[in-house]
Short mmCIF file of C-alpha atoms in Angstrom, two decimals:
data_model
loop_
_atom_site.label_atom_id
_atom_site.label_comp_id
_atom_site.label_asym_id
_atom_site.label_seq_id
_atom_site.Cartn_x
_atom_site.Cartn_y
_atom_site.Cartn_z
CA UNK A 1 -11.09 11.11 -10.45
CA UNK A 2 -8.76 8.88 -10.87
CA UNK A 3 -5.60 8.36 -13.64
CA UNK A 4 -3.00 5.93 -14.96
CA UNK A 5 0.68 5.77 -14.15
CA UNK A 6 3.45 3.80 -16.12
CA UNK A 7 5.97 1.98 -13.93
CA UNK A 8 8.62 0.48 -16.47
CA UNK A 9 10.96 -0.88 -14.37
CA UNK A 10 11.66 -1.50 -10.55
CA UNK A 11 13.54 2.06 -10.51
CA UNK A 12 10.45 3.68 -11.79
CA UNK A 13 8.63 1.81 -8.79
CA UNK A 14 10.96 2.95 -6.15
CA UNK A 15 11.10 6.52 -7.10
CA UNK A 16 7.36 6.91 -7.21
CA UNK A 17 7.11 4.93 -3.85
CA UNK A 18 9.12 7.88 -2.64
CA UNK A 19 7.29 10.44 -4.06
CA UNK A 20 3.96 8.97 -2.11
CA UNK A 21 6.20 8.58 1.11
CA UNK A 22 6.77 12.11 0.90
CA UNK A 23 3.72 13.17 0.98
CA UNK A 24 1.97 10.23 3.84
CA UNK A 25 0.14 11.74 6.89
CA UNK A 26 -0.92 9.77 9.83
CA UNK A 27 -3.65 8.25 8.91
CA UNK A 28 -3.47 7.63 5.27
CA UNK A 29 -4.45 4.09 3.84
CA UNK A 30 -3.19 3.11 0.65
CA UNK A 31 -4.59 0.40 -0.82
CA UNK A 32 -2.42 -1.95 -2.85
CA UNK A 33 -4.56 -4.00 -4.89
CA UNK A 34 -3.99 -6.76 -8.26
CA UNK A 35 -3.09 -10.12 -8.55
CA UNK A 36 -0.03 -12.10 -7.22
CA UNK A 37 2.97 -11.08 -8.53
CA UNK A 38 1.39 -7.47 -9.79
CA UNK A 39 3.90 -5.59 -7.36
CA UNK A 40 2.22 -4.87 -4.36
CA UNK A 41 4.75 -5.63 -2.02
CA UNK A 42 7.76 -3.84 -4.10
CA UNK A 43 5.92 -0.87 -3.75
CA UNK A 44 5.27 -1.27 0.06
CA UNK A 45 9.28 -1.95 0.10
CA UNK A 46 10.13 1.30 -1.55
CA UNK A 47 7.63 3.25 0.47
CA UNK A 48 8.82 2.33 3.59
CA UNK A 49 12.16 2.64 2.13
CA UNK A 50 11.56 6.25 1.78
CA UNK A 51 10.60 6.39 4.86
CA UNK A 52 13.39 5.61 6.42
CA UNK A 53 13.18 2.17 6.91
CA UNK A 54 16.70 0.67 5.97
CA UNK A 55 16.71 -3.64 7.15
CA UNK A 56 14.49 -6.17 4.73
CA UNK A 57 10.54 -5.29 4.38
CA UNK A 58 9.43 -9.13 4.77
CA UNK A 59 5.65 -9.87 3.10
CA UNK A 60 3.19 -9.88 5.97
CA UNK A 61 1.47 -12.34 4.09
CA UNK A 62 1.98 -15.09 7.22
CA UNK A 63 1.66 -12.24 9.50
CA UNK A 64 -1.01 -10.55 8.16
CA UNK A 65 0.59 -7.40 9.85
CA UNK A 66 3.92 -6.54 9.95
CA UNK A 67 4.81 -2.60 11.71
CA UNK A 68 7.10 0.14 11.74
CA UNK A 69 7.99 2.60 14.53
CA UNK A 70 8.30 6.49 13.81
CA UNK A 71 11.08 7.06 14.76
CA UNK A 72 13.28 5.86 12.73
CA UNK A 73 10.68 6.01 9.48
CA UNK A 74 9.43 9.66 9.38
CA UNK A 75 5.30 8.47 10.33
CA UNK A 76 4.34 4.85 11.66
CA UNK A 77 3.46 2.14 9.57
CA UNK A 78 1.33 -0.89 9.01
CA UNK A 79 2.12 -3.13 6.38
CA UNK A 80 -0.73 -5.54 6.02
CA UNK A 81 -1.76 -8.56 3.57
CA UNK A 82 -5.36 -9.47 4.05
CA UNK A 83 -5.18 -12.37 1.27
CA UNK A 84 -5.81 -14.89 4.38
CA UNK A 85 -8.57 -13.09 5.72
CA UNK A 86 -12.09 -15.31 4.92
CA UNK A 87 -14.08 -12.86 6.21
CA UNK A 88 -14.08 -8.77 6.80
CA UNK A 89 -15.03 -9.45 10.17
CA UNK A 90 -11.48 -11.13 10.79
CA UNK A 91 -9.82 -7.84 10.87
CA UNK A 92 -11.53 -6.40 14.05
CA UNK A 93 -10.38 -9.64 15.53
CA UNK A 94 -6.77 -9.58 14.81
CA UNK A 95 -7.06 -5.63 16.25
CA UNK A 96 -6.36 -3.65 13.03
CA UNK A 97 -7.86 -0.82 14.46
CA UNK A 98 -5.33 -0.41 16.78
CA UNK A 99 -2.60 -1.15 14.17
CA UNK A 100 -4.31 1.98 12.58
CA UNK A 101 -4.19 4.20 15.27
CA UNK A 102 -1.16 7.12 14.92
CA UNK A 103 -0.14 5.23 11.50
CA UNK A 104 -0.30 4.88 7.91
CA UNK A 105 -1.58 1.67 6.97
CA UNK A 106 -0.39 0.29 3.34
CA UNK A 107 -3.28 -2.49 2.91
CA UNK A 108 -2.77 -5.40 0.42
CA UNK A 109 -5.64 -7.45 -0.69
CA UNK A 110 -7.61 -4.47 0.93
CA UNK A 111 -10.65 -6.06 -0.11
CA UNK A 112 -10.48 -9.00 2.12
CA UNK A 113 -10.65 -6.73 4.94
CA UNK A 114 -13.42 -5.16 3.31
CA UNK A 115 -12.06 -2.77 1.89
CA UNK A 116 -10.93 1.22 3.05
CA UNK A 117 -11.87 3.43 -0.43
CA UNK A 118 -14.97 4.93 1.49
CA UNK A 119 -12.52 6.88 3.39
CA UNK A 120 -11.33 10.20 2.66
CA UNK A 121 -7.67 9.86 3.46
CA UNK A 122 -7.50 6.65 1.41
CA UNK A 123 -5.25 6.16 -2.09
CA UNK A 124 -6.02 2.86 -4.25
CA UNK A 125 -3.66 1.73 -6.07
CA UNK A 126 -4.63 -0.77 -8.66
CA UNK A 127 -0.92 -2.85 -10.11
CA UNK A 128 -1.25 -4.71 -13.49
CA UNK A 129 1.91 -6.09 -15.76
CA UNK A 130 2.08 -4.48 -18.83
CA UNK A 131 2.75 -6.05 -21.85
CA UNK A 132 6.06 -8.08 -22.79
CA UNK A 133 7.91 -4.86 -24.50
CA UNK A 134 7.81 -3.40 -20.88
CA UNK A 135 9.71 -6.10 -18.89
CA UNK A 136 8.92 -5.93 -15.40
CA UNK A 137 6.82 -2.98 -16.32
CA UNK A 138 3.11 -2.26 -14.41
CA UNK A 139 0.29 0.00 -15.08
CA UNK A 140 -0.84 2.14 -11.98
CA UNK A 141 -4.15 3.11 -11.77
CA UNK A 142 -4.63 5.82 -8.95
CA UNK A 143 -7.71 6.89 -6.91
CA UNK A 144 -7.10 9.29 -4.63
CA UNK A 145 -9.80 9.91 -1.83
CA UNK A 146 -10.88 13.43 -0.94
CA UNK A 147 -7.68 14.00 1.28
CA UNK A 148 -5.59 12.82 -1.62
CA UNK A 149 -6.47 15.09 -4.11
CA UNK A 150 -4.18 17.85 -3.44
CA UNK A 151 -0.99 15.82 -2.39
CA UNK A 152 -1.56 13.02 -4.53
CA UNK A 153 2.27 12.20 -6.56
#
């Protein structure tokens, strides 16, 4: 199952990054996946935004992975960009599974790290721009994993 969102402006993006903090369990994966400049990190800002999180959400695209402590956000997070990763296997080595442990880990370029949709407690989120009339506007299309499916915003 899976279904589109429209997201026609940054306030539309912040709102429904809310609406998916709300409803995060340790855990949780989402995947933030599209190209460069399709959003990704705006909607890991207004997630962990929502969760509390009020000083600047820098890209973890040097960093690869950039966290959060619970408290202050409401769950822990790790906000990771795998577009540097060459290889899947790169992951293990920078530790990610202990990144994941007690967390919520929102994954860009999930792929790179081979990728976390196999798992039930995982949401993909696919970005795209949408058309000139729509500005800043993106497309959203959702799968939610089996966990998902009764929480999903």
């Amino acid at each position: 199952m899976s279904y589109s969102k429209e997201l026609p402006d940054l306030e539309a993006m912040t709102q429904w990054g809310a609406q998916i903090a709300e409803v995060l369990q340790t855990g949780d994966v989402v995947e933030l996946e599209g190209g460069l400049g399709a959003g990704k990190t705006t909607l890991a800002r207004a997630i962990l935004g929502a969760l509390g999180h009020a000083g600047e959400v820098p890209s973890p695209t040097f960093t690869i992975v950039e966290t959060y402590d619970a408290p202050p956000l409401r769950v822990a997070v790790a906000h990771a960009d795998f577009y540097r990763l060459e290889d899947p296997s790169e992951a293990i080595e920078i530790g990610l599974d202990d990144y994941r442990e007690g967390a919520v880990l929102l994954a860009e370029w999930p792929d790179h790290a081979g990728g976390f949709s196999h798992e039930a407690a995982c949401l993909t989120i696919v970005l795209e721009r949408h058309g000139k009339s729509m500005g800043n506007g993106r497309i959203a299309t959702v799968k939610p994993g089996k966990d998902w499916l009764e929480r999903c915003p």
